[in-house]
Amino acid sequence: EDQVTQSPEALRLQEGESSSLNCSYTVSGLRGLFWYRQDPGKGPEFLFTLYSAGEEKEKERLKATLTKKESFLHITAPKPEDSATYLCAVQASGGSYIPTFGRGTSLIVHP
Amino acid sequence: DSGVTQTPKHLITATGQRVTLRCSPRSGDLSVYWYQQSLDQGLQFLIHYYNGEERAKGNILERFSAQQFPDLHSELNLSSLELGDSALYFCASSPQLGFNEQFFGPGTRLTVL
């Protein structure tokens, strides 16, 4: 069974304090890994898709990286508006194409 | 704005009742996915439709059913509601069947009293 574990569950940062969120996964052949941002009471917003180990993608203050067992979402010099829950999901190359979501990391950035 | 719309935004009802949630996918997307999100369960996949046909089922209760219509909008029907059904219900759409990112709607918050 595919599994996705995100850590930490919650993270508090000061504005400008860079950090990383972790997504560890167990899947029988990775087809792709997705990162989403979710604001309270709203639907997840797609951020990135990563396909293979070594791949990196960037968007503003966010950079996502992928290894064979985990992905990191690096947040550089965060601002209060980066506060949200960040969800990771994996899709296996064989069997079900339905993505498995992690429980998310709740990020709060204080001004 | 993802381009996915969901109605209603909020729904308050009583135990034992039946409700219908509606979703319109992004223009051109053929796939619609339904998810349930509660505080203790995270985002749980319920069911997937592609171009009008059911293609995958997840942890969907027998009291729940869904369909996708010829115009590609989808409805999720929840019956014999219980207190534990209170949650956020999201639909998501994607262009094709299978592997690709999903675009989520704003959700329907269901409260069962």
CSV table of C-alpha atoms in Angstrom, one decimal:
chain,number,residue,atom,x,y,z
A,1,GLU,CA,0.0,0.0,0.0
A,2,ASP,CA,1.3,3.4,-0.9
A,3,GLN,CA,2.2,5.6,2.0
A,4,VAL,CA,3.0,9.3,2.4
A,5,THR,CA,4.3,10.8,5.6
A,6,GLN,CA,4.8,14.5,6.0
A,7,SER,CA,6.8,16.2,8.7
A,8,PRO,CA,6.7,18.2,10.8
A,9,GLU,CA,2.9,18.3,11.4
A,10,ALA,CA,3.2,22.0,12.2
A,11,LEU,CA,5.9,24.6,11.8
A,12,ARG,CA,6.1,28.1,13.1
A,13,LEU,CA,8.7,30.5,11.5
A,14,GLN,CA,9.6,34.1,11.8
A,15,GLU,CA,9.3,36.1,8.6
A,16,GLY,CA,12.6,35.6,6.7
A,17,GLU,CA,13.5,32.4,8.5
A,18,SER,CA,14.1,29.8,5.9
A,19,SER,CA,13.2,26.1,6.5
A,20,SER,CA,12.2,22.9,4.8
A,21,LEU,CA,9.1,20.6,4.9
A,22,ASN,CA,9.6,16.9,4.3
A,23,CYS,CA,7.5,14.4,2.5
A,24,SER,CA,8.6,10.7,2.8
A,25,TYR,CA,6.9,8.2,0.6
A,26,THR,CA,6.7,4.4,0.0
A,27,VAL,CA,5.3,3.5,-3.4
A,28,SER,CA,5.7,0.6,-5.8
A,29,GLY,CA,7.3,2.7,-8.5
A,30,LEU,CA,6.8,6.5,-8.5
A,31,ARG,CA,5.0,8.0,-11.4
A,32,GLY,CA,4.9,11.5,-9.9
A,33,LEU,CA,4.9,13.5,-6.7
A,34,PHE,CA,2.7,16.6,-6.3
A,35,TRP,CA,2.8,19.5,-3.9
A,36,TYR,CA,-0.3,21.5,-3.1
A,37,ARG,CA,-0.9,24.5,-0.9
A,38,GLN,CA,-4.2,24.7,1.1
A,39,ASP,CA,-5.5,27.8,2.9
A,40,PRO,CA,-8.0,27.2,5.7
A,41,GLY,CA,-11.4,26.3,4.5
A,42,LYS,CA,-10.4,26.3,0.8
A,43,GLY,CA,-9.5,23.8,-1.8
A,44,PRO,CA,-5.9,22.7,-2.3
A,45,GLU,CA,-4.0,24.7,-4.9
A,46,PHE,CA,-1.5,22.9,-7.2
A,47,LEU,CA,2.1,24.0,-6.9
A,48,PHE,CA,4.5,21.4,-8.4
A,49,THR,CA,4.8,18.0,-10.1
A,50,LEU,CA,8.1,16.2,-9.7
A,51,TYR,CA,8.8,13.1,-11.8
A,52,SER,CA,12.3,11.7,-11.1
A,53,ALA,CA,15.0,11.8,-8.4
A,54,GLY,CA,17.2,14.8,-8.7
A,55,GLU,CA,14.5,17.0,-10.2
A,56,GLU,CA,13.9,20.5,-8.8
A,57,LYS,CA,11.2,23.1,-9.4
A,58,GLU,CA,10.9,26.6,-8.1
A,59,LYS,CA,8.1,29.2,-7.7
A,60,GLU,CA,8.8,32.4,-6.0
A,61,ARG,CA,10.1,31.5,-2.5
A,62,LEU,CA,9.3,27.8,-2.9
A,63,LYS,CA,11.6,25.1,-4.2
A,64,ALA,CA,10.7,21.5,-4.4
A,65,THR,CA,13.2,18.7,-4.7
A,66,LEU,CA,12.9,14.9,-5.1
A,67,THR,CA,15.0,11.9,-4.1
A,68,LYS,CA,14.1,8.2,-4.4
A,69,LYS,CA,12.5,8.2,-0.9
A,70,GLU,CA,11.5,11.7,-0.1
A,71,SER,CA,10.7,15.2,-1.3
A,72,PHE,CA,11.5,18.5,0.3
A,73,LEU,CA,9.7,21.8,0.0
A,74,HIS,CA,12.2,24.5,0.8
A,75,ILE,CA,10.8,27.9,1.8
A,76,THR,CA,13.3,30.8,1.5
A,77,ALA,CA,12.8,34.0,3.4
A,78,PRO,CA,9.1,33.2,4.0
A,79,LYS,CA,6.5,35.9,4.4
A,80,PRO,CA,3.2,35.8,6.4
A,81,GLU,CA,1.3,35.2,3.2
A,82,ASP,CA,3.1,31.9,2.9
A,83,SER,CA,1.2,30.6,5.9
A,84,ALA,CA,-0.9,27.6,4.8
A,85,THR,CA,-1.0,23.8,5.0
A,86,TYR,CA,1.2,22.2,2.4
A,87,LEU,CA,0.1,18.8,1.1
A,88,CYS,CA,2.2,16.2,-0.7
A,89,ALA,CA,0.7,13.4,-2.8
A,90,VAL,CA,2.2,10.6,-4.8
A,91,GLN,CA,1.0,8.6,-7.8
A,92,ALA,CA,2.3,5.1,-8.5
A,93,SER,CA,3.3,4.0,-11.9
A,94,GLY,CA,1.6,0.6,-11.6
A,95,GLY,CA,-1.9,-0.2,-10.3
A,96,SER,CA,-4.1,2.6,-9.2
A,97,TYR,CA,-3.5,6.1,-10.6
A,98,ILE,CA,-5.4,7.7,-7.7
A,99,PRO,CA,-2.9,9.9,-5.8
A,100,THR,CA,-2.2,9.2,-2.1
A,101,PHE,CA,-2.1,12.3,0.0
A,102,GLY,CA,-0.1,13.0,3.1
A,103,ARG,CA,-1.7,14.7,6.1
A,104,GLY,CA,0.1,17.9,5.4
A,105,THR,CA,2.3,20.4,7.2
A,106,SER,CA,0.7,23.4,8.7
A,107,LEU,CA,3.0,26.4,8.3
A,108,ILE,CA,2.6,29.7,10.2
A,109,VAL,CA,4.9,32.6,9.4
A,110,HIS,CA,4.9,35.3,12.0
A,111,PRO,CA,5.7,38.9,10.9
B,1,ASP,CA,-9.2,30.6,-9.1
B,2,SER,CA,-8.8,27.0,-10.3
B,3,GLY,CA,-11.8,27.1,-12.7
B,4,VAL,CA,-13.6,24.4,-10.8
B,5,THR,CA,-16.9,25.4,-9.2
B,6,GLN,CA,-18.8,23.8,-6.4
B,7,THR,CA,-22.2,24.5,-4.9
B,8,PRO,CA,-23.4,25.0,-2.3
B,9,LYS,CA,-20.6,26.5,-0.3
B,10,HIS,CA,-22.2,25.6,3.0
B,11,LEU,CA,-24.8,23.1,3.8
B,12,ILE,CA,-26.4,22.5,7.2
B,13,THR,CA,-28.8,19.6,7.6
B,14,ALA,CA,-30.1,17.0,10.1
B,15,THR,CA,-29.2,13.4,10.7
B,16,GLY,CA,-31.1,11.0,8.4
B,17,GLN,CA,-31.4,13.6,5.6
B,18,ARG,CA,-30.2,13.5,2.0
B,19,VAL,CA,-28.1,16.1,0.2
B,20,THR,CA,-26.7,16.7,-3.2
B,21,LEU,CA,-23.4,18.4,-3.8
B,22,ARG,CA,-22.6,19.8,-7.3
B,23,CYS,CA,-19.3,20.2,-9.1
B,24,SER,CA,-18.5,21.8,-12.5
B,25,PRO,CA,-15.0,20.9,-13.7
B,26,ARG,CA,-12.6,23.2,-15.6
B,27,SER,CA,-13.4,23.8,-19.2
B,28,GLY,CA,-12.2,20.8,-21.2
B,29,ASP,CA,-11.4,18.6,-18.2
B,30,LEU,CA,-12.9,15.1,-18.5
B,31,SER,CA,-12.0,13.7,-15.1
B,32,VAL,CA,-13.8,14.6,-11.9
B,33,TYR,CA,-12.6,13.3,-8.5
B,34,TRP,CA,-14.5,13.6,-5.2
B,35,TYR,CA,-12.7,13.9,-1.8
B,36,GLN,CA,-13.7,14.1,1.8
B,37,GLN,CA,-11.6,16.1,4.2
B,38,SER,CA,-12.1,16.0,8.0
B,39,LEU,CA,-9.8,17.1,10.7
B,40,ASP,CA,-8.9,13.6,11.8
B,41,GLN,CA,-8.7,11.9,8.4
B,42,GLY,CA,-7.0,14.3,6.1
B,43,LEU,CA,-8.0,14.2,2.4
B,44,GLN,CA,-9.7,11.0,1.5
B,45,PHE,CA,-10.5,9.9,-2.0
B,46,LEU,CA,-14.1,8.9,-2.6
B,47,ILE,CA,-14.7,8.3,-6.3
B,48,HIS,CA,-13.5,9.2,-9.8
B,49,TYR,CA,-15.5,9.7,-13.0
B,50,TYR,CA,-14.0,10.1,-16.5
B,51,ASN,CA,-16.2,11.3,-19.4
B,52,GLY,CA,-19.3,10.1,-17.7
B,53,GLU,CA,-18.1,6.7,-16.5
B,54,GLU,CA,-17.1,5.7,-13.0
B,55,ARG,CA,-13.5,4.7,-13.1
B,56,ALA,CA,-12.3,4.3,-9.5
B,57,LYS,CA,-13.8,4.0,-6.0
B,58,GLY,CA,-12.0,4.8,-2.8
B,59,ASN,CA,-13.4,4.8,0.7
B,60,ILE,CA,-16.9,5.7,-0.3
B,61,LEU,CA,-19.8,4.6,1.9
B,62,GLU,CA,-22.7,2.7,0.4
B,63,ARG,CA,-24.9,5.7,1.5
B,64,PHE,CA,-23.0,7.9,-0.9
B,65,SER,CA,-23.3,7.9,-4.6
B,66,ALA,CA,-22.2,10.0,-7.5
B,67,GLN,CA,-22.6,10.5,-11.2
B,68,GLN,CA,-21.2,12.6,-14.0
B,69,PHE,CA,-23.5,14.0,-16.6
B,70,PRO,CA,-23.1,14.5,-20.4
B,71,ASP,CA,-22.1,18.1,-19.8
B,72,LEU,CA,-19.4,16.8,-17.5
B,73,HIS,CA,-20.7,18.3,-14.3
B,74,SER,CA,-20.9,15.9,-11.4
B,75,GLU,CA,-23.1,15.4,-8.4
B,76,LEU,CA,-22.3,13.6,-5.1
B,77,ASN,CA,-25.4,12.4,-3.3
B,78,LEU,CA,-25.1,11.7,0.4
B,79,SER,CA,-28.0,10.0,2.1
B,80,SER,CA,-29.0,8.8,5.6
B,81,LEU,CA,-26.6,11.4,6.9
B,82,GLU,CA,-24.8,10.8,10.2
B,83,LEU,CA,-23.0,13.3,12.5
B,84,GLY,CA,-19.7,11.8,11.3
B,85,ASP,CA,-20.4,12.8,7.7
B,86,SER,CA,-19.7,16.4,8.7
B,87,ALA,CA,-16.7,17.4,6.7
B,88,LEU,CA,-15.4,19.5,3.7
B,89,TYR,CA,-16.2,17.8,0.4
B,90,PHE,CA,-14.0,18.8,-2.5
B,91,CYS,CA,-14.1,17.9,-6.2
B,92,ALA,CA,-11.1,18.2,-8.4
B,93,SER,CA,-10.8,18.0,-12.1
B,94,SER,CA,-8.0,17.1,-14.5
B,95,PRO,CA,-7.7,16.9,-18.3
B,96,GLN,CA,-7.2,13.2,-18.9
B,97,LEU,CA,-7.5,9.8,-17.3
B,98,GLY,CA,-4.7,8.8,-15.1
B,99,PHE,CA,-1.5,10.6,-14.3
B,100,ASN,CA,-1.7,14.4,-14.0
B,101,GLU,CA,-2.1,17.1,-11.4
B,102,GLN,CA,-5.6,17.9,-10.1
B,103,PHE,CA,-7.3,21.2,-9.8
B,104,PHE,CA,-9.6,21.5,-6.8
B,105,GLY,CA,-12.8,23.4,-6.3
B,106,PRO,CA,-13.5,25.6,-3.2
B,107,GLY,CA,-15.3,22.8,-1.5
B,108,THR,CA,-18.7,22.4,0.2
B,109,ARG,CA,-18.7,22.4,4.0
B,110,LEU,CA,-21.3,20.0,5.2
B,111,THR,CA,-22.6,20.2,8.8
B,112,VAL,CA,-24.9,17.4,10.1
B,113,LEU,CA,-26.7,18.3,13.3
